[in-house]
Short mmCIF file of C-alpha atoms in Angstrom, two decimals:
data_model
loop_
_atom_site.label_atom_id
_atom_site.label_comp_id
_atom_site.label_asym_id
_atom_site.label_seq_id
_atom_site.Cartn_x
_atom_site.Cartn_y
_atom_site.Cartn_z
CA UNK A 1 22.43 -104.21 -55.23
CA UNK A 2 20.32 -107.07 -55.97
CA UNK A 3 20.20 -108.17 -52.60
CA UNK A 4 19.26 -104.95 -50.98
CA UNK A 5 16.79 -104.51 -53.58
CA UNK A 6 15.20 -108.32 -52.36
CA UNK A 7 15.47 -107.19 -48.46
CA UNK A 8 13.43 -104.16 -49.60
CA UNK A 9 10.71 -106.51 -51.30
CA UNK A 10 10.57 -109.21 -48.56
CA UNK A 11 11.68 -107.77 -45.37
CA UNK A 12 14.18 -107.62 -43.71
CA UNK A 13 13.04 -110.04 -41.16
CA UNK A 14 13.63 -107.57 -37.61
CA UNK A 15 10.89 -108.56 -35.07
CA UNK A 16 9.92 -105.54 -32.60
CA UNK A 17 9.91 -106.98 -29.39
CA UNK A 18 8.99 -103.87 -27.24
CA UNK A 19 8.26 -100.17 -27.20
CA UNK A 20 10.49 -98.89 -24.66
CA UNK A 21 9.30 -95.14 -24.93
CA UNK A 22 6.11 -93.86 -26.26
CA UNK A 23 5.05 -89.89 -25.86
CA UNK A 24 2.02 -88.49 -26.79
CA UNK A 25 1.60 -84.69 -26.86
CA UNK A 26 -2.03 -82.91 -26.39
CA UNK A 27 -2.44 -79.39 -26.90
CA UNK A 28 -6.07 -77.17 -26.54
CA UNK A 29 -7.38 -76.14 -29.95
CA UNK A 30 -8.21 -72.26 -30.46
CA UNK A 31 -9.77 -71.54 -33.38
CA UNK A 32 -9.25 -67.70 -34.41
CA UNK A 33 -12.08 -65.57 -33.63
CA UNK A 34 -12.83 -61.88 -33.56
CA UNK A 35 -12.49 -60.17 -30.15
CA UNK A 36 -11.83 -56.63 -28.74
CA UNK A 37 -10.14 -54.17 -29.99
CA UNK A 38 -6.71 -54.42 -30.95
CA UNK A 39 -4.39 -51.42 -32.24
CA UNK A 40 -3.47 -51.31 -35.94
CA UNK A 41 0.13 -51.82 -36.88
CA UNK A 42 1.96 -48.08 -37.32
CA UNK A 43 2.35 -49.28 -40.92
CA UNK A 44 -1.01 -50.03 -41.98
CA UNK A 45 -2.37 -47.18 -39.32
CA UNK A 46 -0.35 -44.44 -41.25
CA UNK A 47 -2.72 -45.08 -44.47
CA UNK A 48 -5.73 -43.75 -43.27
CA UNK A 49 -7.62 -46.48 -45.22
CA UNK A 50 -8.75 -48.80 -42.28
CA UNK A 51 -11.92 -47.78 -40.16
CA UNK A 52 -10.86 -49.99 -36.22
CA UNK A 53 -13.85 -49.14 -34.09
CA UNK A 54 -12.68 -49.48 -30.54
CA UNK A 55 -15.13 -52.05 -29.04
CA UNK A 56 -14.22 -53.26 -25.73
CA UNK A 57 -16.71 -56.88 -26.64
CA UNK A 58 -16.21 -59.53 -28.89
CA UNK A 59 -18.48 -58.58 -31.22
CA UNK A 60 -15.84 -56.94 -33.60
CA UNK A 61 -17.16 -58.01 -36.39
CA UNK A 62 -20.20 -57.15 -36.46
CA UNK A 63 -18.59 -53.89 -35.90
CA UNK A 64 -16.65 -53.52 -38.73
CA UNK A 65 -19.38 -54.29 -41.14
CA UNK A 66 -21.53 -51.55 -39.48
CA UNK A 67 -18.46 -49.60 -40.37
CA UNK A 68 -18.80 -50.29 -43.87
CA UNK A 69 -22.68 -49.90 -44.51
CA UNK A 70 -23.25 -46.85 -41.99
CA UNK A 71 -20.48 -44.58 -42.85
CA UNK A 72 -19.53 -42.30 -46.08
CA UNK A 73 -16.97 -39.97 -46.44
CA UNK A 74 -15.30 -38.78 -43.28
CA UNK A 75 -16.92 -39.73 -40.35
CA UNK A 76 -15.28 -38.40 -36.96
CA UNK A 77 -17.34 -40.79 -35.14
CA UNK A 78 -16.99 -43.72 -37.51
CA UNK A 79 -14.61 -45.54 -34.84
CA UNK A 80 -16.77 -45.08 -31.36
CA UNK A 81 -18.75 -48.06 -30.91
CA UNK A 82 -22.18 -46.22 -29.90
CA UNK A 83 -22.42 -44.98 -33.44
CA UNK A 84 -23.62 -48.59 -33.99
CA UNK A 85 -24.94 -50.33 -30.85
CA UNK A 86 -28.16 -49.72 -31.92
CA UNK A 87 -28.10 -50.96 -35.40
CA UNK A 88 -27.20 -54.90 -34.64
CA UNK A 89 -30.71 -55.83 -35.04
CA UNK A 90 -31.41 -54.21 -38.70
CA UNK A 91 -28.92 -55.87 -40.62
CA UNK A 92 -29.28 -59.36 -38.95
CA UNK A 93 -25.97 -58.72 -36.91
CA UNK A 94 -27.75 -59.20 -33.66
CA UNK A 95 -28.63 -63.35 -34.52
CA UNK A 96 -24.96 -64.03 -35.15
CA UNK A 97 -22.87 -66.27 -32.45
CA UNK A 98 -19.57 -63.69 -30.92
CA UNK A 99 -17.05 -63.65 -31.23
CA UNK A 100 -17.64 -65.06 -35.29
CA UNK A 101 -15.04 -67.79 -36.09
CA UNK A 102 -12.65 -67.32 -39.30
CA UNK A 103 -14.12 -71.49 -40.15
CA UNK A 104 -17.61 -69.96 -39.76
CA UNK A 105 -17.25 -67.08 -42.59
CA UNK A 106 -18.84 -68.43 -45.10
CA UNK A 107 -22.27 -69.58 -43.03
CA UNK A 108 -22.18 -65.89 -41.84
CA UNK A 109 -21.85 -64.23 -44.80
CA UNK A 110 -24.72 -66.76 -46.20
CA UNK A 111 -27.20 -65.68 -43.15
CA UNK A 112 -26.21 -62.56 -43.55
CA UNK A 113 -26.82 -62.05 -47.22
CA UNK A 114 -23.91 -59.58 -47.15
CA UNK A 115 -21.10 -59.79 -49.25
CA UNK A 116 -17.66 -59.54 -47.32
CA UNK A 117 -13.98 -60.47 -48.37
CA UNK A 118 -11.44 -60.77 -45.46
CA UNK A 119 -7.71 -60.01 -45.75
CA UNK A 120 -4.85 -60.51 -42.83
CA UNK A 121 -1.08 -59.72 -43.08
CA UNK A 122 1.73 -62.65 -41.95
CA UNK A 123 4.14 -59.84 -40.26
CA UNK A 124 4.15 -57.74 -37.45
CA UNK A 125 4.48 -54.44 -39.63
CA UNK A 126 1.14 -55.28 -41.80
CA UNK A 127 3.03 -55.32 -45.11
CA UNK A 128 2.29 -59.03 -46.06
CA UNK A 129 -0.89 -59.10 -46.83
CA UNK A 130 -3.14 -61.51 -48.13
CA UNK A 131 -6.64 -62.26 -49.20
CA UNK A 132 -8.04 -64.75 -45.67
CA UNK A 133 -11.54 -65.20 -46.94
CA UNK A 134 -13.29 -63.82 -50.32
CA UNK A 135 -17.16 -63.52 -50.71
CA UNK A 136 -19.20 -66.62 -52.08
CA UNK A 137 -21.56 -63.78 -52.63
CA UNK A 138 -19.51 -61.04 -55.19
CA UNK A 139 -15.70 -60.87 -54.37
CA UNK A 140 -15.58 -57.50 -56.77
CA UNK A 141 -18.12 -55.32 -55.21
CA UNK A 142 -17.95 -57.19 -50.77
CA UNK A 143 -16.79 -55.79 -47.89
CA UNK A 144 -13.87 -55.35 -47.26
CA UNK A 145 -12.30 -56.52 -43.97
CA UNK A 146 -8.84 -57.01 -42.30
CA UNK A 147 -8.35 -59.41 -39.25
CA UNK A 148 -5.32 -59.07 -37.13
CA UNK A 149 -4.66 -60.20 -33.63
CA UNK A 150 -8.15 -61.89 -33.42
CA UNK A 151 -10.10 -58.39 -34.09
CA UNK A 152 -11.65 -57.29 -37.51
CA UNK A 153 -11.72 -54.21 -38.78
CA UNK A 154 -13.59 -52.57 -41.72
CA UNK A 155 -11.06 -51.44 -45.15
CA UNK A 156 -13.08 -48.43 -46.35
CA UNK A 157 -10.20 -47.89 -48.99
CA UNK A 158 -8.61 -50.72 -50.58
CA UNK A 159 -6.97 -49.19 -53.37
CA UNK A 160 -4.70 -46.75 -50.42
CA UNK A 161 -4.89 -50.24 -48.31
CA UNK A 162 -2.43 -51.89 -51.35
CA UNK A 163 -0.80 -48.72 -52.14
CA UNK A 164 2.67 -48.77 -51.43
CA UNK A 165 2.57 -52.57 -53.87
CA UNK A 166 3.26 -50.19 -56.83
CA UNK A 167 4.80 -47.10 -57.72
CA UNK A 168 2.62 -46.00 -60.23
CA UNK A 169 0.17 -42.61 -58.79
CA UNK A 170 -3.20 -43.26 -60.41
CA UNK A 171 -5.91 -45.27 -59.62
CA UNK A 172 -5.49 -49.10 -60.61
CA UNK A 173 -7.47 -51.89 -60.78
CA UNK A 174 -7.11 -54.80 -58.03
CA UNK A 175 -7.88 -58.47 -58.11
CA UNK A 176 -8.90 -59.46 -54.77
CA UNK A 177 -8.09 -63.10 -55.59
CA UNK A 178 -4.58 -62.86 -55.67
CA UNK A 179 -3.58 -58.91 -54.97
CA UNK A 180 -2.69 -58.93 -58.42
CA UNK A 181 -3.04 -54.81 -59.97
CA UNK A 182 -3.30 -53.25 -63.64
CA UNK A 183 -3.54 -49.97 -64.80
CA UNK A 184 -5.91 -50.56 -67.91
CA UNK A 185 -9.51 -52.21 -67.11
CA UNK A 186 -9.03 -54.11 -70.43
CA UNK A 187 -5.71 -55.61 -68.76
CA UNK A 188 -7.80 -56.46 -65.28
CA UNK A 189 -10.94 -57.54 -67.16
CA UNK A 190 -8.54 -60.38 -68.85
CA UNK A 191 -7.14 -61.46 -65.63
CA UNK A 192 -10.54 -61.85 -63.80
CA UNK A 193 -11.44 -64.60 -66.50
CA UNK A 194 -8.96 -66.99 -65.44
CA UNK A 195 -8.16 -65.85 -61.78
CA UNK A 196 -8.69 -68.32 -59.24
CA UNK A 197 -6.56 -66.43 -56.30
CA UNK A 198 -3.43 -67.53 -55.29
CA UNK A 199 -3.99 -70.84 -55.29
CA UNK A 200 -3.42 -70.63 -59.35
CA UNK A 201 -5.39 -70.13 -62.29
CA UNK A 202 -8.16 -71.93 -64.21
#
């Protein structure tokens, strides 16, 4: 024991006197962006909660948060694209670089001045979910958004988006942070305090 614990401490006195194999592997990086339209999972399509406008560009995004700030109610035409090609330039969607890059949220949503929060789902059904990117700006009262397959898409209802988490038939209360939901607003107002997503709390 003692001498395996000396060989550790000095060496054990091997000299490498060639590499006989070396490999080095390269691969192109691909950061995800938003593209062109891409259908919803049946799951998450089934809902109703999730306005996909069909854009056949990469500017997706821009798309769905036209979605969000043009469109109340039911809108039959809330998922053609022209109901919002000509609305771009007003809300500063127009200077942004497409198709926007999920490391580039938070400069966006900064030149924007427009709150968003960004969800995505780790299965092909759409049942994982999980919160991607929440708002520097106001995570309670943002956007929402859900990117999938490199295309975003605008959440008009969260609460029916997270429905089938619980069993319970009223309305509840969600923390974005970690997907977290309560019934009583004195029970979510507690959590909120020392939420800090799924990472953990304070």
């Amino acid at each position: 024991r003692e001498r395996h614990i000396n060989s550790l401490r000095d060496g054990s006195g091997m000299v490498m006197r060639e590499i006989a194999v070396a490999r080095v592997l390269i691969a192109r990086y691909e950061p995800l962006v938003g593209r062109r339209y891409a259908a919803l999972p049946a799951f998450l399509a089934k809902k109703q909660a999730i306005i996909n406008v069909r854009n056949q560009d990469s500017r997706c995004f821009g798309y769905a948060v036209l979605a969000a700030k043009l469109n109340s109610g039911h809108d039959e035409n809330a998922y053609r694209p022209s109901r919002y090609d000509g609305r771009f330039r007003e809300y500063g969607l127009d200077r942004l670089v497409y198709p926007v890059k999920i490391d580039s949220l938070e400069e966006v949503e900064r030149q924007l001045g427009i709150a968003f929060n960004v969800f995505s789902f780790f299965d092909d059904e759409g049942k994982g979910r999980y919160p991607l990117y929440l708002s520097r700006l106001d995570v309670n009262n943002a956007i929402d958004l859900l990117y999938w397959d490199t295309h975003f898409a605008w959440i008009k209802n969260f609460g029916r988006f997270m429905s089938d988490i619980s069993k319970h038939h009223g309305a509840l209360f969600w923390c974005k942070r970690c997907l977290c939901h309560f019934r009583l607003q004195t029970a979510y107002d507690a959590h909120i305090e020392c939420c800090t997503g799924i990472e953990g709390c304070k």
